[in-house]
């Protein structure tokens, strides 16, 4: 029984699964803007959102076109668009939807400028603070955030000031372990122990 108690303790203290890194600049398209890395699948969609006065309003989540080049993922929302995620004409939104709940690790932006900022949505809800800035190399930590989708928005700023412009180069995520799987295994081990006791008796 001591062995079962030890196994139970190990199962309850589940160890997080390894991180999956999506490098969008070099990853081949797998069709429909979908990629799989280490068993984690994500699909990219493009849309637009309202910034002022209601920054938490996503106008559409799959009404624009996802673009991809060696710098990463972007959004095309009009005829003369550069394909970057930007706040020119419309507030672009790029959403990554995962096949399960994940812990978000970090994101790297390409084409990031000192005046750029982004709005962050998890599962369609704006995460405060509204305007966020990566470091000079485009790196931003997402530690502590968890969900099935993450969206990055770019806007023109208050009163139509200079607009944000960047691409998503890469993102790190880690699948959230399912406690139910550990409990099922524990139940199976308990059943085996009971059968062993019966066989001895």
PDB file of C-alpha atoms in Angstrom, residues 78-188:
ATOM      1  CA  UNK A  78      -7.464  45.506 -47.413  1.00  0.00           C
ATOM      2  CA  UNK A  79      -6.157  45.715 -50.969  1.00  0.00           C
ATOM      3  CA  UNK A  80      -2.991  47.728 -50.289  1.00  0.00           C
ATOM      4  CA  UNK A  81      -2.188  46.091 -46.940  1.00  0.00           C
ATOM      5  CA  UNK A  82       1.450  45.158 -46.187  1.00  0.00           C
ATOM      6  CA  UNK A  83       0.304  41.896 -44.594  1.00  0.00           C
ATOM      7  CA  UNK A  84       1.661  42.868 -41.176  1.00  0.00           C
ATOM      8  CA  UNK A  85      -0.495  42.964 -38.055  1.00  0.00           C
ATOM      9  CA  UNK A  86      -1.124  46.704 -37.914  1.00  0.00           C
ATOM     10  CA  UNK A  87      -3.566  49.470 -37.100  1.00  0.00           C
ATOM     11  CA  UNK A  88      -3.642  50.962 -40.590  1.00  0.00           C
ATOM     12  CA  UNK A  89      -7.246  51.413 -41.833  1.00  0.00           C
ATOM     13  CA  UNK A  90      -8.458  48.589 -39.543  1.00  0.00           C
ATOM     14  CA  UNK A  91      -7.262  47.253 -36.194  1.00  0.00           C
ATOM     15  CA  UNK A  92      -5.790  43.886 -37.167  1.00  0.00           C
ATOM     16  CA  UNK A  93      -6.158  40.863 -34.906  1.00  0.00           C
ATOM     17  CA  UNK A  94      -4.285  37.561 -35.239  1.00  0.00           C
ATOM     18  CA  UNK A  95      -5.656  34.614 -33.225  1.00  0.00           C
ATOM     19  CA  UNK A  96      -3.940  31.298 -32.490  1.00  0.00           C
ATOM     20  CA  UNK A  97      -6.374  28.578 -31.379  1.00  0.00           C
ATOM     21  CA  UNK A  98      -4.981  25.401 -29.803  1.00  0.00           C
ATOM     22  CA  UNK A  99      -6.367  21.857 -29.674  1.00  0.00           C
ATOM     23  CA  UNK A 100      -6.299  21.847 -25.858  1.00  0.00           C
ATOM     24  CA  UNK A 101      -5.742  24.161 -22.914  1.00  0.00           C
ATOM     25  CA  UNK A 102      -2.141  25.386 -22.856  1.00  0.00           C
ATOM     26  CA  UNK A 103       0.098  27.460 -20.626  1.00  0.00           C
ATOM     27  CA  UNK A 104       1.467  30.349 -22.673  1.00  0.00           C
ATOM     28  CA  UNK A 105       5.222  30.817 -22.279  1.00  0.00           C
ATOM     29  CA  UNK A 106       6.453  33.643 -24.488  1.00  0.00           C
ATOM     30  CA  UNK A 107       5.986  35.263 -27.876  1.00  0.00           C
ATOM     31  CA  UNK A 108       8.544  36.848 -30.209  1.00  0.00           C
ATOM     32  CA  UNK A 109       7.500  39.631 -32.595  1.00  0.00           C
ATOM     33  CA  UNK A 110       9.391  40.512 -35.765  1.00  0.00           C
ATOM     34  CA  UNK A 111       9.520  44.020 -37.198  1.00  0.00           C
ATOM     35  CA  UNK A 112       8.989  45.358 -33.675  1.00  0.00           C
ATOM     36  CA  UNK A 113       9.588  49.097 -33.288  1.00  0.00           C
ATOM     37  CA  UNK A 114      10.140  51.195 -30.169  1.00  0.00           C
ATOM     38  CA  UNK A 115       6.744  52.866 -30.631  1.00  0.00           C
ATOM     39  CA  UNK A 116       4.810  49.610 -31.106  1.00  0.00           C
ATOM     40  CA  UNK A 117       2.422  48.052 -28.609  1.00  0.00           C
ATOM     41  CA  UNK A 118      -0.164  45.272 -28.738  1.00  0.00           C
ATOM     42  CA  UNK A 119      -3.487  44.388 -27.163  1.00  0.00           C
ATOM     43  CA  UNK A 120      -3.753  40.858 -25.768  1.00  0.00           C
ATOM     44  CA  UNK A 121      -6.835  38.635 -25.677  1.00  0.00           C
ATOM     45  CA  UNK A 122      -7.096  35.187 -24.038  1.00  0.00           C
ATOM     46  CA  UNK A 123     -10.090  33.101 -25.142  1.00  0.00           C
ATOM     47  CA  UNK A 124     -11.584  36.237 -26.695  1.00  0.00           C
ATOM     48  CA  UNK A 125     -11.334  38.419 -23.576  1.00  0.00           C
ATOM     49  CA  UNK A 126      -9.060  41.454 -23.310  1.00  0.00           C
ATOM     50  CA  UNK A 127      -6.305  41.016 -20.707  1.00  0.00           C
ATOM     51  CA  UNK A 128      -5.372  44.176 -18.779  1.00  0.00           C
ATOM     52  CA  UNK A 129      -3.293  46.246 -19.116  1.00  0.00           C
ATOM     53  CA  UNK A 130      -4.539  47.068 -22.592  1.00  0.00           C
ATOM     54  CA  UNK A 131      -1.368  48.367 -24.271  1.00  0.00           C
ATOM     55  CA  UNK A 132       1.663  46.065 -23.881  1.00  0.00           C
ATOM     56  CA  UNK A 133       5.207  46.429 -25.231  1.00  0.00           C
ATOM     57  CA  UNK A 134       7.815  43.792 -26.025  1.00  0.00           C
ATOM     58  CA  UNK A 135      11.498  44.382 -25.376  1.00  0.00           C
ATOM     59  CA  UNK A 136      13.814  45.781 -28.071  1.00  0.00           C
ATOM     60  CA  UNK A 137      14.346  42.314 -29.600  1.00  0.00           C
ATOM     61  CA  UNK A 138      10.589  41.673 -29.806  1.00  0.00           C
ATOM     62  CA  UNK A 139      10.423  39.207 -26.890  1.00  0.00           C
ATOM     63  CA  UNK A 140       7.467  39.235 -24.474  1.00  0.00           C
ATOM     64  CA  UNK A 141       6.785  36.835 -21.578  1.00  0.00           C
ATOM     65  CA  UNK A 142       3.282  35.381 -21.353  1.00  0.00           C
ATOM     66  CA  UNK A 143       3.984  33.478 -18.115  1.00  0.00           C
ATOM     67  CA  UNK A 144       0.940  32.920 -15.918  1.00  0.00           C
ATOM     68  CA  UNK A 145      -1.550  33.000 -18.801  1.00  0.00           C
ATOM     69  CA  UNK A 146      -3.514  29.907 -19.797  1.00  0.00           C
ATOM     70  CA  UNK A 147      -6.290  29.160 -22.313  1.00  0.00           C
ATOM     71  CA  UNK A 148      -7.218  27.617 -25.642  1.00  0.00           C
ATOM     72  CA  UNK A 149      -6.716  30.740 -27.756  1.00  0.00           C
ATOM     73  CA  UNK A 150      -4.565  33.851 -27.750  1.00  0.00           C
ATOM     74  CA  UNK A 151      -5.051  36.956 -29.907  1.00  0.00           C
ATOM     75  CA  UNK A 152      -2.678  39.810 -30.673  1.00  0.00           C
ATOM     76  CA  UNK A 153      -4.187  43.120 -31.762  1.00  0.00           C
ATOM     77  CA  UNK A 154      -2.589  46.205 -33.309  1.00  0.00           C
ATOM     78  CA  UNK A 155      -4.259  49.599 -33.372  1.00  0.00           C
ATOM     79  CA  UNK A 156      -3.760  53.177 -34.510  1.00  0.00           C
ATOM     80  CA  UNK A 157      -3.572  54.552 -30.989  1.00  0.00           C
ATOM     81  CA  UNK A 158      -5.685  57.169 -29.297  1.00  0.00           C
ATOM     82  CA  UNK A 159      -7.192  59.758 -31.659  1.00  0.00           C
ATOM     83  CA  UNK A 160      -5.716  58.009 -34.712  1.00  0.00           C
ATOM     84  CA  UNK A 161      -2.048  58.496 -33.792  1.00  0.00           C
ATOM     85  CA  UNK A 162       0.812  56.448 -35.274  1.00  0.00           C
ATOM     86  CA  UNK A 163      -0.200  52.836 -35.753  1.00  0.00           C
ATOM     87  CA  UNK A 164       1.345  49.626 -34.431  1.00  0.00           C
ATOM     88  CA  UNK A 165       2.944  47.229 -36.903  1.00  0.00           C
ATOM     89  CA  UNK A 166       4.607  43.809 -36.398  1.00  0.00           C
ATOM     90  CA  UNK A 167       4.422  40.057 -37.133  1.00  0.00           C
ATOM     91  CA  UNK A 168       4.314  36.982 -34.889  1.00  0.00           C
ATOM     92  CA  UNK A 169       7.624  35.190 -35.333  1.00  0.00           C
ATOM     93  CA  UNK A 170       7.234  32.435 -32.720  1.00  0.00           C
ATOM     94  CA  UNK A 171       5.338  31.362 -29.629  1.00  0.00           C
ATOM     95  CA  UNK A 172       6.081  28.856 -26.840  1.00  0.00           C
ATOM     96  CA  UNK A 173       3.258  26.923 -25.176  1.00  0.00           C
ATOM     97  CA  UNK A 174       3.011  23.902 -22.874  1.00  0.00           C
ATOM     98  CA  UNK A 175      -0.008  21.567 -22.706  1.00  0.00           C
ATOM     99  CA  UNK A 176      -1.834  21.566 -19.367  1.00  0.00           C
ATOM    100  CA  UNK A 177      -1.783  18.010 -17.929  1.00  0.00           C
ATOM    101  CA  UNK A 178      -5.186  16.414 -17.409  1.00  0.00           C
ATOM    102  CA  UNK A 179      -5.650  15.383 -13.745  1.00  0.00           C
ATOM    103  CA  UNK A 180      -8.349  12.933 -14.874  1.00  0.00           C
ATOM    104  CA  UNK A 181      -5.761  10.839 -16.699  1.00  0.00           C
ATOM    105  CA  UNK A 182      -3.756  10.469 -13.491  1.00  0.00           C
ATOM    106  CA  UNK A 183      -6.870   9.539 -11.507  1.00  0.00           C
ATOM    107  CA  UNK A 184      -7.814   6.896 -14.087  1.00  0.00           C
ATOM    108  CA  UNK A 185      -4.339   5.381 -13.832  1.00  0.00           C
ATOM    109  CA  UNK A 186      -4.562   5.446 -10.030  1.00  0.00           C
ATOM    110  CA  UNK A 187      -7.919   3.643 -10.198  1.00  0.00           C
ATOM    111  CA  UNK A 188      -6.401   0.989 -12.449  1.00  0.00           C
TER     112      UNK A 188
END
